[in-house]
XYZ file of C-alpha atoms in Angstrom:
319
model
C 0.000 0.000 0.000
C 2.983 2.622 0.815
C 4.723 1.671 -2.235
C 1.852 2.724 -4.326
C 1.085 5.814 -2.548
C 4.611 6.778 -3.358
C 4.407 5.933 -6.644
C 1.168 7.840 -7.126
C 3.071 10.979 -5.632
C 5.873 10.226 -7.703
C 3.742 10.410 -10.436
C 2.061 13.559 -9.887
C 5.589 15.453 -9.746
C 6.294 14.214 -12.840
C 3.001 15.319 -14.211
C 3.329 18.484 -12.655
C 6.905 19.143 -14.153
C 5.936 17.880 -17.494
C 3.097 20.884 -17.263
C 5.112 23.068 -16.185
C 7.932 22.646 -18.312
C 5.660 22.805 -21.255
C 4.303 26.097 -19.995
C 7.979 27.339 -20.224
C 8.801 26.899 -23.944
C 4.743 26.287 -25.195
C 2.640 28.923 -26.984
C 1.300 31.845 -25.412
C -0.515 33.222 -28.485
C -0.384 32.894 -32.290
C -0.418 36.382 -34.371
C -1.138 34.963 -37.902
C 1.498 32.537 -38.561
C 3.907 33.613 -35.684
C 4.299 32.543 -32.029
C 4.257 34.328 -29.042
C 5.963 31.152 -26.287
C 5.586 31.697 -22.625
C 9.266 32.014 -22.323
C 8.924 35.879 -23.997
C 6.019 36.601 -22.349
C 7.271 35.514 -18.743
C 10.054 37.633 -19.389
C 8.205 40.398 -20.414
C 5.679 39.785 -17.415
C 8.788 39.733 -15.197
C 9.746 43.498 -16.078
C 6.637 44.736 -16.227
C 5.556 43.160 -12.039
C 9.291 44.397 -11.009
C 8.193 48.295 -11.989
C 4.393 47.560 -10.538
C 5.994 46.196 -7.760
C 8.046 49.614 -7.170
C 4.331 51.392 -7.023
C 3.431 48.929 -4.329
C 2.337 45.646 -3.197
C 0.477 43.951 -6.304
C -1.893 41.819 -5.504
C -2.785 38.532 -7.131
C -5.956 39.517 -9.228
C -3.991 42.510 -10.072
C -0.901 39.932 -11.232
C -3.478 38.511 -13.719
C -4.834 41.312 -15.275
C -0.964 42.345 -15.931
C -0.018 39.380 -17.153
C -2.699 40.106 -19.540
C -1.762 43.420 -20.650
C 1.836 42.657 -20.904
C 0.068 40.032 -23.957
C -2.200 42.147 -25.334
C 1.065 44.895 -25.725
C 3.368 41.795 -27.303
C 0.348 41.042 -29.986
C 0.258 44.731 -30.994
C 3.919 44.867 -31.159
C 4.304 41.474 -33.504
C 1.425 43.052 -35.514
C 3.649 46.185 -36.013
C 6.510 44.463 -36.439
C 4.528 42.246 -39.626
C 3.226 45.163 -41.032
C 6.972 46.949 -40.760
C 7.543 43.676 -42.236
C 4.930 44.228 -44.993
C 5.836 47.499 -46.273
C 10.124 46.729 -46.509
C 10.627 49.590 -43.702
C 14.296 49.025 -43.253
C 15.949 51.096 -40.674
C 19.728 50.253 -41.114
C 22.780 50.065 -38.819
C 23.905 53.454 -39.778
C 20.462 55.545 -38.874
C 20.482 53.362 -35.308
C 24.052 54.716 -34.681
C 23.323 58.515 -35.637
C 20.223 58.588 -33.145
C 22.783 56.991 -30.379
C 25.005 59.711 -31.042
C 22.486 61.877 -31.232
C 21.019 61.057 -27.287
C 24.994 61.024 -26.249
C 25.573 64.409 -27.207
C 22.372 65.843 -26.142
C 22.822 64.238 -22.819
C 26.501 64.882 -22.965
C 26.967 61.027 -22.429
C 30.244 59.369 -23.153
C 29.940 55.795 -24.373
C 30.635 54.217 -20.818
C 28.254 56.272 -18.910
C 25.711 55.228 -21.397
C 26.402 51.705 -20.731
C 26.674 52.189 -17.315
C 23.345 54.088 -17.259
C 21.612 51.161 -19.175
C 23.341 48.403 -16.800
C 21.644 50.186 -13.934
C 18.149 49.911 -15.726
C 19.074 46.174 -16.306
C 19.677 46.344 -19.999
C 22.667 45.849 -22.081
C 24.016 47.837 -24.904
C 23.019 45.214 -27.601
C 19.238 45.443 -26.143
C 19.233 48.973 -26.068
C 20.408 49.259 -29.992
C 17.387 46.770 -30.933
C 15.068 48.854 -28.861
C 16.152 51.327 -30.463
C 15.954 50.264 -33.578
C 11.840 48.834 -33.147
C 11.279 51.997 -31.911
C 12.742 53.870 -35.200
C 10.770 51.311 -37.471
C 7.416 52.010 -35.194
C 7.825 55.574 -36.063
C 8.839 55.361 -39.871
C 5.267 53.194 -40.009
C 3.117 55.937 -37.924
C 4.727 58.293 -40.448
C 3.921 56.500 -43.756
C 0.753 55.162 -42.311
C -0.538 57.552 -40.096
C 1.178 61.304 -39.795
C 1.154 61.451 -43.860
C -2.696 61.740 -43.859
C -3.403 63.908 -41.021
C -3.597 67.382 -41.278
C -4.647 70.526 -38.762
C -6.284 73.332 -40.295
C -5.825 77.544 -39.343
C -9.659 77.268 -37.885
C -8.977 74.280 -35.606
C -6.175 76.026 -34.420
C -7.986 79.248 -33.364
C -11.093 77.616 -32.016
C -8.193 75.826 -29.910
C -6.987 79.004 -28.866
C -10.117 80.171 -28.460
C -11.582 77.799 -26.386
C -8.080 77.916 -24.032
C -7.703 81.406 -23.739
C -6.389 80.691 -19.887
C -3.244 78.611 -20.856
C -2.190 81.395 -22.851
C -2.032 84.388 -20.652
C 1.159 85.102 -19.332
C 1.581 84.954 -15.201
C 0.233 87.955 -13.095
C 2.709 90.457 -11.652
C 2.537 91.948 -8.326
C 4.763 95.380 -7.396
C 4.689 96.064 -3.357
C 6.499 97.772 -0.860
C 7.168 96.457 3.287
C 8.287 97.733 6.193
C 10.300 94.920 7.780
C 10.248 95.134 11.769
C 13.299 92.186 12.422
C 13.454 89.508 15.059
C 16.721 87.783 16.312
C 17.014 84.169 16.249
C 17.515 84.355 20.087
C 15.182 86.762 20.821
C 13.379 85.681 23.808
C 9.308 85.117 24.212
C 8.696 88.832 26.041
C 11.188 90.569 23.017
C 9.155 88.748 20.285
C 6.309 90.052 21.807
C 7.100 93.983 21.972
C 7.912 93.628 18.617
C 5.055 92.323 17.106
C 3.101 94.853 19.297
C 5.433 97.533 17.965
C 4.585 96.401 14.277
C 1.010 96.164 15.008
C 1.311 100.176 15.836
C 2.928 100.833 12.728
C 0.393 98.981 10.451
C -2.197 101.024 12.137
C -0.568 104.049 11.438
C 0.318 102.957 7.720
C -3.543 102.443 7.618
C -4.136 105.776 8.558
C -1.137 107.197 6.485
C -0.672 108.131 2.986
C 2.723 107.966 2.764
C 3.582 104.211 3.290
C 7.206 104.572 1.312
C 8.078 107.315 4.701
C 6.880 104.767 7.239
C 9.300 101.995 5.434
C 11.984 104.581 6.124
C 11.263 105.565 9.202
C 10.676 102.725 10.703
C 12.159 99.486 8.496
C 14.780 97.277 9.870
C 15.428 96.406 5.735
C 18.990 97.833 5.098
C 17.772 99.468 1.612
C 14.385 100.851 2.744
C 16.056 104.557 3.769
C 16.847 104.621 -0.348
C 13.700 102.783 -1.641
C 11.226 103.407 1.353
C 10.943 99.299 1.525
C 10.058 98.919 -2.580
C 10.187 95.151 -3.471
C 9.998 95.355 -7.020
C 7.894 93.720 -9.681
C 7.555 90.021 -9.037
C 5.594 87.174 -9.767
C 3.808 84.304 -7.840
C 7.406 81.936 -6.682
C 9.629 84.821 -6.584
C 8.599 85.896 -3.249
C 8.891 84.351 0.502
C 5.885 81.729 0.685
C 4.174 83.928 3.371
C 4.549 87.598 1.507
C 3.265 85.884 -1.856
C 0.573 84.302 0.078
C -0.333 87.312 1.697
C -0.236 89.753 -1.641
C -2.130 87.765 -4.088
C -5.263 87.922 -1.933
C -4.446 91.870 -1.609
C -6.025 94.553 -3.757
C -3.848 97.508 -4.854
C -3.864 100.207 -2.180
C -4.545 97.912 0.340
C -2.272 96.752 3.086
C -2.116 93.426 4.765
C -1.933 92.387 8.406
C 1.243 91.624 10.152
C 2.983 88.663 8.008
C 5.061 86.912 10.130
C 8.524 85.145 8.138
C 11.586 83.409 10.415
C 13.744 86.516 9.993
C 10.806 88.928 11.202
C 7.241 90.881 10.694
C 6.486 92.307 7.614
C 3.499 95.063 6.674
C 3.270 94.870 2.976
C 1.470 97.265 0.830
C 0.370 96.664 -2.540
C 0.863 99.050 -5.359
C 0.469 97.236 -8.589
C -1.512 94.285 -9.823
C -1.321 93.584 -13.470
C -3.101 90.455 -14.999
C -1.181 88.504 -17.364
C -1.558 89.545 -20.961
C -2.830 87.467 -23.447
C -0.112 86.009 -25.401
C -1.249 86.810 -29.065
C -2.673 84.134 -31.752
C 0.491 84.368 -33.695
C 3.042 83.752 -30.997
C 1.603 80.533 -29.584
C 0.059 78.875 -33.164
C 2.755 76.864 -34.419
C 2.800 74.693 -30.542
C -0.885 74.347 -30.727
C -0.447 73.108 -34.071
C 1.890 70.424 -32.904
C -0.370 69.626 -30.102
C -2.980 69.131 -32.682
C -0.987 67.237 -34.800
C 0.326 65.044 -31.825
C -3.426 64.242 -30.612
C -4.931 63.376 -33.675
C -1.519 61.048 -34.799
C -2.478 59.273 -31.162
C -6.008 59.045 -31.725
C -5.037 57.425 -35.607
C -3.013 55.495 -34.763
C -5.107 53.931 -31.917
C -7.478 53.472 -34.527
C -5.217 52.231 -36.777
C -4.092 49.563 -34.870
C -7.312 48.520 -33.495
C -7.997 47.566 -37.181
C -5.129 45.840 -37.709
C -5.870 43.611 -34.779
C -9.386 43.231 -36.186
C -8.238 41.921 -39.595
C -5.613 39.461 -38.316
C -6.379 35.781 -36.906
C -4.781 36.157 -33.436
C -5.418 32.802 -31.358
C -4.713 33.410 -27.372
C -3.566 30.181 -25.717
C -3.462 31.870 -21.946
């Protein structure tokens, strides 16, 4: 009786690594008369969980659906690849060597920090020259098949601009003047306190005074206020202490703020100027909402493209 238990468990394991084994090196999918074998597409799936995995756990439904998505990417790539195939797009040696040299110099990259860069991503040299290369041969075909028959007329571009009037105004600017009152970094509790009850006097009397620019110089602990009575310029929203710019953009001009405390001290501000941002004009923004145009409609084409490309080939999934 133990002998053919064991037997029966011996059998199972050998069952079990004839599966599995044939998982290994069997067929994943067919894309018309070419394979897609586990072996690619567990190595595929292996790169794609490592980077999911740097997001966070993954968890095992998740696993599947990616495993799934890494497919569905290698069938649209050997589709690609056939049609590349199709319409003798050769990309040679020579171009793939120009747009190296090209990255290198733009990245001022020697040749060993390149392939030390790529070793870091896990990637040799070799893979990186046929990724490369797909990548020059993927856009060659959107360019013969796709870019060549798009186009983006004046109107579009002008009902664009139209319709997105906000992303092209330039930023607003803000001119304002302070009177600084400082506070030592060991000041204690009691001299913090006459201080800010100091500056609290002189914002009331700035309120009731005219003539903020004398106050600044009268009473400023800013080294250039007795020259500028406490002028801070023209600036726009990140040019400015977090606390002043929060404090001014909220401000109307002629108004002046409360006490705005910063680690070096309190500040009364006083706003002079406000401009809006101007509208950039039609002609000085048209040609990069052309190429946005462009660049949507080659995504949306090609989308659709390849979505009928998939529909006209016989694609058998084994997963």
């Amino acid at each position: 009786m133990r002998t053919s238990v064991a037997a029966i468990l011996l059998l199972i394991i050998i069952t079990a690594s004839a599966a599995s084994a044939e998982m290994v090196s069997g067929i994943a999918a067919i894309v018309n008369d070419e394979i897609i074998t586990y072996l690619e597409l567990n190595n595929d799936y292996a790169l794609a969980l490592k980077e999911e995995e740097k997001r966070g756990t993954v968890t095992p439904d998740a696993a599947v659906k990616l495993k799934r998505q890494v497919l569905d990417s290698m069938i649209d790539r050997k589709l690609v690849k056939q049609k590349i195939k199709e319409l003798n797009i050769v990309i040679t040696e020579e171009e793939v060597r120009q747009s190296i040299e090209d990255i290198k110099r733009q990245n001022k990259l020697s040749q060993e920090a390149l392939t030390a860069a790529l070793i870091g991503q896990g990637i040799t040299f070799d893979q990186y020259k046929a990724q490369m290369k797909e990548q020059m041969e993927r856009l060659r075909l959107m360019s013969q098949e796709v870019k060549s028959k798009i186009q983006v007329g004046e109107r579009e571009i002008r009902e664009y601009y139209d319709a997105n009037l906000a992303l092209y105004r330039e930023e607003p600017t803000y001119r304002a003047r302070h009177i600084f009152l400082k506070v030592d970094k060991k000041a204690s509790t009691e001299e913090i306190k006459k201080i800010m009850a100091k500056a609290a006097d002189v914002m009331n009397e700035a309120r009731s005074n005219s003539d903020f620019a004398a106050l600044a110089r009268k009473y400023s602990d800013d080294a250039g206020a007795a020259k500028d009575g406490g002028d801070l310029g023209t600036f726009k929203k990140g040019d400015m202490l977090p606390e002043i710019e929060s404090a001014v953009i909220t401000m109307k001009p002629g108004e002046i703020s409360e006490l705005v405390a910063t680690p070096a001290g309190f500040h009364i501000i006083k706003l002079e100027e406000r401009n809006e941002g101007k509208l950039k004009p039609f002609e000085t923004v048209s040609a990069s909402i052309e190429e946005l145009l462009y660049k949507k409609k080659s995504e949306a084409r090609f989308k659709q493209w390849a979505d009928d490309l998939k529909k006209n080939a016989v694609i058998d999934i084994k997963l």
